[in-house]
Amino acid sequence: MNESKDFLRTKVEEDLKAGRYKQVVTRFPPEPNGYPHIGHAKSICINFGIANDYHGVCNLRMDDTNPTTEDTQYVEALKDAVEWLGFEWEGKVRYTSDYFERLYEYAMQLIKMGKAYVDSLSEEEIREYRGSVTVSGKRSQYAARSIEENVELFERMRKGEFRDGEHVLRGKIDMSAANMQLRDPLFYRIRHASHHRTGDTWCIYPMYDFAHCLSDYIEGVSHSICTLEFENNRAIYDWILDTLGLTRQRPYQYEFARLNINYTVMSKRKLLELVNKGLVSGWDDPRMPTLAGYRRRGYTPQSIVHFCDTIGIAKANSTVDVAQLEFAIRDELNLKVPRVMCVLEPLKITIENYEGSELLEASYYPQDVPKEGVRMLPFSKEIFIEREDFDENPPKDYYRLTPTQPVRLKHAYIIECKEVIKDATGKIIELKAHYYPDSKSGEDRSGIKVKSAIQWVEAKSAKEVEVRLYDRLFKDESPKGLEDINPHSLKIIRNALIEPAVIDAKPDERFQFERLGYFYADPIDYSDKHPVFNKIVGLKESWGKKAQSIQSNKTEKKVQIDGKVAPMSQAQQALFEHYTRTLGLNSEIANTLVRDERLSHFYTQALEYLNSPISLANTVANEVARELKEKTLEELAFGAKEVAELIEMVEDESISTKIAKEVFEEMAKSGEAPQTIVQTKGWMQISNPQILQSIIDEVISKNPDNVAKYKAGNTKLFGFFVGEVLKATSGKANPKMVNELVGETLTLQ
Ligand code: ATP
Ligand code: MG
């Protein structure tokens, strides 16, 4: 139980002490119209938590009064979520729809008391008549109907004699109440729609305000806990129960502040939109704030419950930093999961002075973690390290491997670089190194000082795995809508390499990949043949830092625009040499790239995907640079990979350079992949000679006069024919091929 009591628990204790209830009964009452999210987790923890703390019970009730949006798949998801968080509901799952008959009788009772009436105003009139905060409302003329007339109309509503919207049932409360909710609230509406449980039995459905208090009462709920936005509805809740005389052991409503988290949206409606638009892979996409999403990503139920405990229960709305949730899982896994080695972007190293092979014993846990366990790490002449862990021209504080700085291979030996091997484009493809035989971890007698230890895997025994790196789904701290989505929230690495024990011995489902973060074997896609790991969270909070450094880049850029062209730094000069000499860029393009760290960074990344240094450099220095004038790297709708894919399409002649410019505009706007854009727009370059020939034939048969003139010696008309063919294909025809084919066809005429 919580040490310091929140206001809800204080109230519950008071009620128990005063003997107001025999037992505490709470309920979690979701509407099954979407998957539960982290906000629901808070409500679940409160309702089930209070029941547990005071030896009471908590019901799970599906608030299924809106047939058009509800579905049984959501019912299942809600049950799953509650169970996964470790809670047990009382008896069977309840449904508001189980009470439809009783609710109808209560409504009839109110009508007979003269406390409810059938109104026939249109929706718009109802709104108009309600007035405003400053203007008192006006009661509908239909409120004057006799009790008999109301009884008859309500019966006929139930029988299905009216269309949707023709009538509603309203409580007769007070059209001039300061609390607008009390201005004759709607109790029932007509909806000719099939319900996921009651089918077509009903065509009138109770509104939340009517159904909720009565369902609570029917179930013997003592404390009805909901979120603050229902504060004003409490008056209706009380009015209905009091008017019906349901006052013995009746429930009371209490409100708390709903949970909001930054960098995400939380309403089920918006989450549904993400799913329906295909912006995520489904409700359980690991980037979603749904419990199914967190679960698939690798969060434990304990970490979520712990998080809900730490944020507390307040009476004022606020936003919780998502870093707090990330902290909860990191904190838990830090002491629990084995630490293993995985390399995301492998760079080969051949250790020239090492012969044979050996197995190195390595602990899964560092000394300060109260857990034990070891595995054997194969070691031999050929290993892979992270590409990032070697830098040929390192910045000042670089602690890893460089041509002059040795580094320790974690759990193994110290190595030093002897030679850097590059391909024709200047990309590093391998390092030759030497190891120090007397530097073995745990028995190091080498006396060599290193500044860090890096992860590695042995080449022959390493297993290939897919790693899915997740970032925040929205780039904006308080996203206004789906337009604020972070286009780089998922990065898939298909050929990461991992040490064999992880796959063969499966010591756990969750791991710390040394220096990379915490990872989880994807519960759906993982197989022994194709292991897949999801990144749960990084080792440290990194988002804030990243955003900051990009921000400062933006300011640097401004200084240059102001006209101050600084001399190149040494590192920039080296890069310039590399671009012009090795990659063959012209000096103007190289200069543009070198002087803007964002551009050179982007360019380096793009080169990893496609070995076309010149085309890529042109696109980055022109198109990408133009986008970056107004945006940060984070704000770009596309990444280096997409630009590489675009250039690749030009190079394999899938699209023309002209079309490529349009595709780029689209990418920058929508963030769609170039292939998708080309496909949906139908922009594929036409290089099929048969198709082109039939178009050429048509153009020629339509222009007999020009053919005659051409044959009579007017060769300028050649261009006319080519132009017609290009026009007929909206510029998609492969121009070179059209030229050849038109030439051939005209000589045959
Ligand atoms: P959404 O607006 O996301 O669709 P909702 O309030 O309509 O949510 P319900 O299914 O009606 O969702 O909610 C079930 C319970 O969970 C209610 O008691 C509601 O108050 C609570 N709840 C919903 N969202 C949050 C939240 N963000 N924080 C705390 N409790 C929440
Ligand atoms: Mg809702």
CSV table of N, CA, C and O in Angstrom, one decimal, residues 315-390:
chain,number,residue,atom,x,y,z
A,315,LYS,N,-5.4,16.1,-8.7
A,315,LYS,CA,-6.7,16.7,-9.1
A,315,LYS,C,-6.5,17.8,-10.2
A,315,LYS,O,-7.5,18.5,-10.5
A,316,ALA,N,-5.3,18.0,-10.6
A,316,ALA,CA,-5.1,19.0,-11.7
A,316,ALA,C,-4.4,18.3,-12.9
A,316,ALA,O,-3.5,17.6,-12.7
A,317,ASN,N,-4.9,18.6,-14.1
A,317,ASN,CA,-4.2,18.0,-15.2
A,317,ASN,C,-2.8,18.5,-15.5
A,317,ASN,O,-2.5,19.7,-15.2
A,318,SER,N,-2.0,17.6,-15.9
A,318,SER,CA,-0.6,18.0,-16.3
A,318,SER,C,-0.1,17.0,-17.2
A,318,SER,O,-0.7,15.9,-17.5
A,319,THR,N,1.1,17.2,-17.8
A,319,THR,CA,1.7,16.3,-18.7
A,319,THR,C,2.9,15.7,-18.1
A,319,THR,O,3.8,16.4,-17.6
A,320,VAL,N,3.0,14.4,-18.2
A,320,VAL,CA,4.1,13.7,-17.6
A,320,VAL,C,5.2,13.5,-18.8
A,320,VAL,O,4.8,13.2,-19.9
A,321,ASP,N,6.4,13.7,-18.4
A,321,ASP,CA,7.5,13.5,-19.4
A,321,ASP,C,7.7,12.0,-19.7
A,321,ASP,O,7.8,11.2,-18.8
A,322,VAL,N,7.7,11.6,-21.0
A,322,VAL,CA,7.8,10.2,-21.3
A,322,VAL,C,9.1,9.6,-20.8
A,322,VAL,O,9.2,8.4,-20.6
A,323,ALA,N,10.1,10.5,-20.6
A,323,ALA,CA,11.3,10.0,-20.0
A,323,ALA,C,11.1,9.3,-18.7
A,323,ALA,O,11.9,8.4,-18.3
A,324,GLN,N,10.1,9.7,-18.0
A,324,GLN,CA,9.8,9.0,-16.7
A,324,GLN,C,9.3,7.6,-16.9
A,324,GLN,O,9.7,6.7,-16.1
A,325,LEU,N,8.6,7.3,-17.9
A,325,LEU,CA,8.2,6.0,-18.3
A,325,LEU,C,9.4,5.2,-18.7
A,325,LEU,O,9.7,4.0,-18.3
A,326,GLU,N,10.2,5.8,-19.5
A,326,GLU,CA,11.5,5.2,-20.0
A,326,GLU,C,12.4,4.9,-18.8
A,326,GLU,O,13.0,3.8,-18.8
A,327,PHE,N,12.4,5.8,-17.9
A,327,PHE,CA,13.2,5.5,-16.7
A,327,PHE,C,12.8,4.3,-16.0
A,327,PHE,O,13.6,3.5,-15.5
A,328,ALA,N,11.4,4.1,-15.9
A,328,ALA,CA,10.9,3.0,-15.1
A,328,ALA,C,11.3,1.7,-15.7
A,328,ALA,O,11.7,0.8,-14.9
A,329,ILE,N,11.3,1.5,-17.0
A,329,ILE,CA,11.7,0.2,-17.5
A,329,ILE,C,13.2,0.1,-17.5
A,329,ILE,O,13.8,-1.0,-17.2
A,330,ARG,N,14.0,1.1,-17.7
A,330,ARG,CA,15.4,1.1,-17.7
A,330,ARG,C,15.9,0.6,-16.3
A,330,ARG,O,16.8,-0.2,-16.2
A,331,ASP,N,15.3,1.3,-15.3
A,331,ASP,CA,15.6,1.0,-14.0
A,331,ASP,C,15.4,-0.4,-13.6
A,331,ASP,O,16.2,-1.0,-12.9
A,332,GLU,N,14.3,-1.0,-14.1
A,332,GLU,CA,14.0,-2.4,-13.8
A,332,GLU,C,15.0,-3.3,-14.5
A,332,GLU,O,15.5,-4.2,-13.9
A,333,LEU,N,15.2,-3.1,-15.8
A,333,LEU,CA,16.0,-4.0,-16.6
A,333,LEU,C,17.4,-4.0,-16.2
A,333,LEU,O,18.2,-5.0,-16.3
A,334,ASN,N,17.9,-2.8,-15.8
A,334,ASN,CA,19.3,-2.6,-15.4
A,334,ASN,C,19.8,-3.7,-14.5
A,334,ASN,O,20.9,-4.2,-14.7
A,335,LEU,N,19.0,-4.1,-13.6
A,335,LEU,CA,19.5,-5.1,-12.6
A,335,LEU,C,19.0,-6.5,-12.9
A,335,LEU,O,19.3,-7.4,-12.2
A,336,LYS,N,18.3,-6.6,-14.0
A,336,LYS,CA,17.6,-7.9,-14.2
A,336,LYS,C,18.1,-8.7,-15.4
A,336,LYS,O,18.1,-9.9,-15.4
A,337,VAL,N,18.5,-8.0,-16.5
A,337,VAL,CA,18.7,-8.8,-17.7
A,337,VAL,C,20.1,-9.0,-18.1
A,337,VAL,O,21.0,-8.1,-17.7
A,338,PRO,N,20.4,-10.1,-18.7
A,338,PRO,CA,21.8,-10.3,-19.1
A,338,PRO,C,22.4,-9.3,-20.1
A,338,PRO,O,21.6,-8.7,-20.9
A,339,ARG,N,23.7,-9.0,-20.0
A,339,ARG,CA,24.3,-8.1,-20.9
A,339,ARG,C,25.1,-8.8,-22.0
A,339,ARG,O,25.9,-9.7,-21.6
A,340,VAL,N,24.8,-8.6,-23.2
A,340,VAL,CA,25.4,-9.4,-24.3
A,340,VAL,C,25.9,-8.4,-25.4
A,340,VAL,O,25.7,-7.2,-25.3
A,341,MET,N,26.6,-9.0,-26.4
A,341,MET,CA,27.2,-8.1,-27.4
A,341,MET,C,26.5,-8.3,-28.7
A,341,MET,O,26.4,-9.4,-29.2
A,342,CYS,N,26.2,-7.2,-29.3
A,342,CYS,CA,25.5,-7.1,-30.6
A,342,CYS,C,26.2,-6.0,-31.4
A,342,CYS,O,26.5,-5.0,-30.8
A,343,VAL,N,26.4,-6.2,-32.7
A,343,VAL,CA,26.9,-5.1,-33.5
A,343,VAL,C,25.9,-4.8,-34.6
A,343,VAL,O,25.5,-5.6,-35.4
A,344,LEU,N,25.5,-3.5,-34.6
A,344,LEU,CA,24.4,-3.1,-35.6
A,344,LEU,C,24.9,-2.9,-37.0
A,344,LEU,O,24.3,-3.3,-37.9
A,345,GLU,N,26.1,-2.2,-37.1
A,345,GLU,CA,26.7,-1.9,-38.4
A,345,GLU,C,28.1,-2.5,-38.4
A,345,GLU,O,29.0,-1.8,-38.0
A,346,PRO,N,28.2,-3.7,-38.8
A,346,PRO,CA,29.5,-4.4,-38.6
A,346,PRO,C,30.6,-3.8,-39.5
A,346,PRO,O,30.4,-3.5,-40.7
A,347,LEU,N,31.8,-3.7,-38.9
A,347,LEU,CA,33.0,-3.4,-39.7
A,347,LEU,C,34.0,-4.5,-39.3
A,347,LEU,O,34.3,-4.8,-38.2
A,348,LYS,N,34.5,-5.1,-40.4
A,348,LYS,CA,35.4,-6.3,-40.2
A,348,LYS,C,36.8,-5.9,-39.7
A,348,LYS,O,37.3,-4.9,-40.2
A,349,ILE,N,37.3,-6.7,-38.8
A,349,ILE,CA,38.7,-6.5,-38.4
A,349,ILE,C,39.4,-7.8,-38.5
A,349,ILE,O,38.9,-8.8,-38.0
A,350,THR,N,40.5,-7.8,-39.1
A,350,THR,CA,41.4,-9.0,-39.1
A,350,THR,C,42.6,-8.8,-38.2
A,350,THR,O,43.3,-7.8,-38.4
A,351,ILE,N,42.7,-9.6,-37.2
A,351,ILE,CA,43.7,-9.5,-36.2
A,351,ILE,C,44.9,-10.3,-36.7
A,351,ILE,O,44.9,-11.5,-36.6
A,352,GLU,N,45.9,-9.6,-37.3
A,352,GLU,CA,46.9,-10.3,-38.1
A,352,GLU,C,47.8,-11.2,-37.3
A,352,GLU,O,48.3,-12.3,-37.7
A,353,ASN,N,48.0,-10.8,-36.0
A,353,ASN,CA,49.0,-11.6,-35.2
A,353,ASN,C,48.3,-12.7,-34.3
A,353,ASN,O,48.8,-13.2,-33.4
A,354,TYR,N,47.0,-12.9,-34.6
A,354,TYR,CA,46.3,-14.0,-33.8
A,354,TYR,C,46.1,-15.2,-34.6
A,354,TYR,O,45.7,-15.2,-35.8
A,355,GLU,N,46.4,-16.4,-34.1
A,355,GLU,CA,46.2,-17.6,-34.8
A,355,GLU,C,45.3,-18.5,-34.0
A,355,GLU,O,45.3,-18.5,-32.7
A,356,GLY,N,44.5,-19.4,-34.6
A,356,GLY,CA,43.7,-20.4,-33.9
A,356,GLY,C,42.4,-19.7,-33.4
A,356,GLY,O,41.9,-18.8,-34.0
A,357,SER,N,41.9,-20.3,-32.3
A,357,SER,CA,40.7,-19.8,-31.7
A,357,SER,C,40.6,-20.2,-30.3
A,357,SER,O,41.4,-21.0,-29.8
A,358,GLU,N,39.7,-19.5,-29.5
A,358,GLU,CA,39.6,-19.9,-28.1
A,358,GLU,C,38.2,-19.5,-27.7
A,358,GLU,O,37.5,-18.7,-28.4
A,359,LEU,N,37.8,-19.9,-26.5
A,359,LEU,CA,36.5,-19.5,-25.9
A,359,LEU,C,36.8,-18.7,-24.7
A,359,LEU,O,37.6,-19.1,-23.8
A,360,LEU,N,36.3,-17.5,-24.6
A,360,LEU,CA,36.5,-16.6,-23.4
A,360,LEU,C,35.3,-16.7,-22.5
A,360,LEU,O,34.2,-16.5,-23.0
A,361,GLU,N,35.5,-16.9,-21.2
A,361,GLU,CA,34.4,-16.9,-20.3
A,361,GLU,C,34.0,-15.4,-20.0
A,361,GLU,O,34.9,-14.6,-19.7
A,362,ALA,N,32.7,-15.2,-20.1
A,362,ALA,CA,32.3,-13.8,-19.9
A,362,ALA,C,31.0,-13.8,-19.0
A,362,ALA,O,30.1,-14.5,-19.3
A,363,SER,N,31.0,-12.9,-18.0
A,363,SER,CA,29.8,-12.8,-17.2
A,363,SER,C,28.7,-12.1,-17.9
A,363,SER,O,28.9,-11.2,-18.6
A,364,TYR,N,27.5,-12.5,-17.6
A,364,TYR,CA,26.3,-11.8,-18.2
A,364,TYR,C,26.0,-10.5,-17.4
A,364,TYR,O,25.3,-9.7,-17.9
A,365,TYR,N,26.6,-10.5,-16.2
A,365,TYR,CA,26.2,-9.3,-15.3
A,365,TYR,C,27.5,-8.7,-14.8
A,365,TYR,O,28.5,-9.3,-14.5
A,366,PRO,N,27.5,-7.3,-14.7
A,366,PRO,CA,28.7,-6.7,-14.1
A,366,PRO,C,28.7,-7.0,-12.6
A,366,PRO,O,27.7,-7.5,-12.0
A,367,GLN,N,29.8,-6.7,-11.9
A,367,GLN,CA,29.9,-7.0,-10.5
A,367,GLN,C,28.9,-6.4,-9.6
A,367,GLN,O,28.5,-7.0,-8.6
A,368,ASP,N,28.4,-5.2,-10.0
A,368,ASP,CA,27.5,-4.6,-9.0
A,368,ASP,C,26.1,-5.0,-9.2
A,368,ASP,O,25.2,-4.4,-8.6
A,369,VAL,N,25.8,-6.0,-10.0
A,369,VAL,CA,24.4,-6.5,-10.2
A,369,VAL,C,24.3,-7.8,-9.4
A,369,VAL,O,25.2,-8.7,-9.6
A,370,PRO,N,23.3,-7.9,-8.6
A,370,PRO,CA,23.2,-9.1,-7.7
A,370,PRO,C,22.7,-10.3,-8.5
A,370,PRO,O,21.8,-11.0,-8.1
A,371,LYS,N,23.3,-10.6,-9.6
A,371,LYS,CA,22.9,-11.8,-10.4
A,371,LYS,C,24.1,-12.4,-11.0
A,371,LYS,O,25.1,-11.8,-11.2
A,372,GLU,N,24.1,-13.8,-11.2
A,372,GLU,CA,25.2,-14.4,-11.8
A,372,GLU,C,24.9,-15.2,-13.0
A,372,GLU,O,23.7,-15.5,-13.2
A,373,GLY,N,25.9,-15.6,-13.8
A,373,GLY,CA,25.7,-16.3,-15.0
A,373,GLY,C,26.7,-16.0,-16.0
A,373,GLY,O,27.2,-14.8,-16.0
A,374,VAL,N,27.2,-17.0,-16.7
A,374,VAL,CA,28.3,-16.7,-17.7
A,374,VAL,C,28.0,-17.4,-19.0
A,374,VAL,O,27.2,-18.3,-19.0
A,375,ARG,N,28.7,-17.0,-20.0
A,375,ARG,CA,28.6,-17.7,-21.3
A,375,ARG,C,30.0,-17.7,-21.9
A,375,ARG,O,30.9,-17.0,-21.4
A,376,MET,N,30.2,-18.5,-22.9
A,376,MET,CA,31.5,-18.6,-23.5
A,376,MET,C,31.5,-17.7,-24.8
A,376,MET,O,30.5,-17.9,-25.6
A,377,LEU,N,32.5,-16.9,-25.0
A,377,LEU,CA,32.5,-16.1,-26.2
A,377,LEU,C,33.6,-16.6,-27.2
A,377,LEU,O,34.8,-16.7,-26.8
A,378,PRO,N,33.2,-17.1,-28.4
A,378,PRO,CA,34.2,-17.6,-29.3
A,378,PRO,C,35.1,-16.4,-29.7
A,378,PRO,O,34.6,-15.3,-29.9
A,379,PHE,N,36.4,-16.6,-29.9
A,379,PHE,CA,37.3,-15.5,-30.3
A,379,PHE,C,38.2,-16.1,-31.4
A,379,PHE,O,38.7,-17.2,-31.2
A,380,SER,N,38.4,-15.3,-32.4
A,380,SER,CA,39.4,-15.8,-33.4
A,380,SER,C,40.0,-14.5,-34.2
A,380,SER,O,39.7,-13.4,-33.8
A,381,LYS,N,40.6,-14.8,-35.2
A,381,LYS,CA,41.3,-13.8,-36.0
A,381,LYS,C,40.4,-12.8,-36.6
A,381,LYS,O,40.8,-11.6,-36.8
A,382,GLU,N,39.2,-13.2,-37.0
A,382,GLU,CA,38.3,-12.3,-37.7
A,382,GLU,C,37.1,-11.9,-36.8
A,382,GLU,O,36.4,-12.8,-36.3
A,383,ILE,N,36.9,-10.6,-36.6
A,383,ILE,CA,35.8,-10.2,-35.7
A,383,ILE,C,35.2,-9.0,-36.4
A,383,ILE,O,35.7,-8.5,-37.4
A,384,PHE,N,34.0,-8.6,-35.9
A,384,PHE,CA,33.4,-7.4,-36.3
A,384,PHE,C,33.2,-6.5,-35.1
A,384,PHE,O,32.9,-6.9,-34.0
A,385,ILE,N,33.4,-5.2,-35.4
A,385,ILE,CA,33.1,-4.2,-34.4
A,385,ILE,C,32.0,-3.2,-35.0
A,385,ILE,O,31.7,-3.3,-36.2
A,386,GLU,N,31.5,-2.4,-34.2
A,386,GLU,CA,30.6,-1.4,-34.7
A,386,GLU,C,31.3,-0.3,-35.6
A,386,GLU,O,32.4,0.2,-35.1
A,387,ARG,N,30.8,-0.1,-36.7
A,387,ARG,CA,31.4,0.9,-37.6
A,387,ARG,C,31.7,2.2,-36.9
A,387,ARG,O,32.8,2.8,-37.1
A,388,GLU,N,30.8,2.6,-36.1
A,388,GLU,CA,31.0,3.9,-35.4
A,388,GLU,C,32.1,3.9,-34.4
A,388,GLU,O,32.5,4.9,-33.9
A,389,ASP,N,32.6,2.7,-34.0
A,389,ASP,CA,33.6,2.6,-33.0
A,389,ASP,C,35.0,2.7,-33.6
A,389,ASP,O,36.0,2.5,-32.8
A,390,PHE,N,35.1,3.0,-34.8
A,390,PHE,CA,36.4,3.4,-35.4
A,390,PHE,C,36.2,4.7,-36.1
A,390,PHE,O,35.3,5.0,-36.8
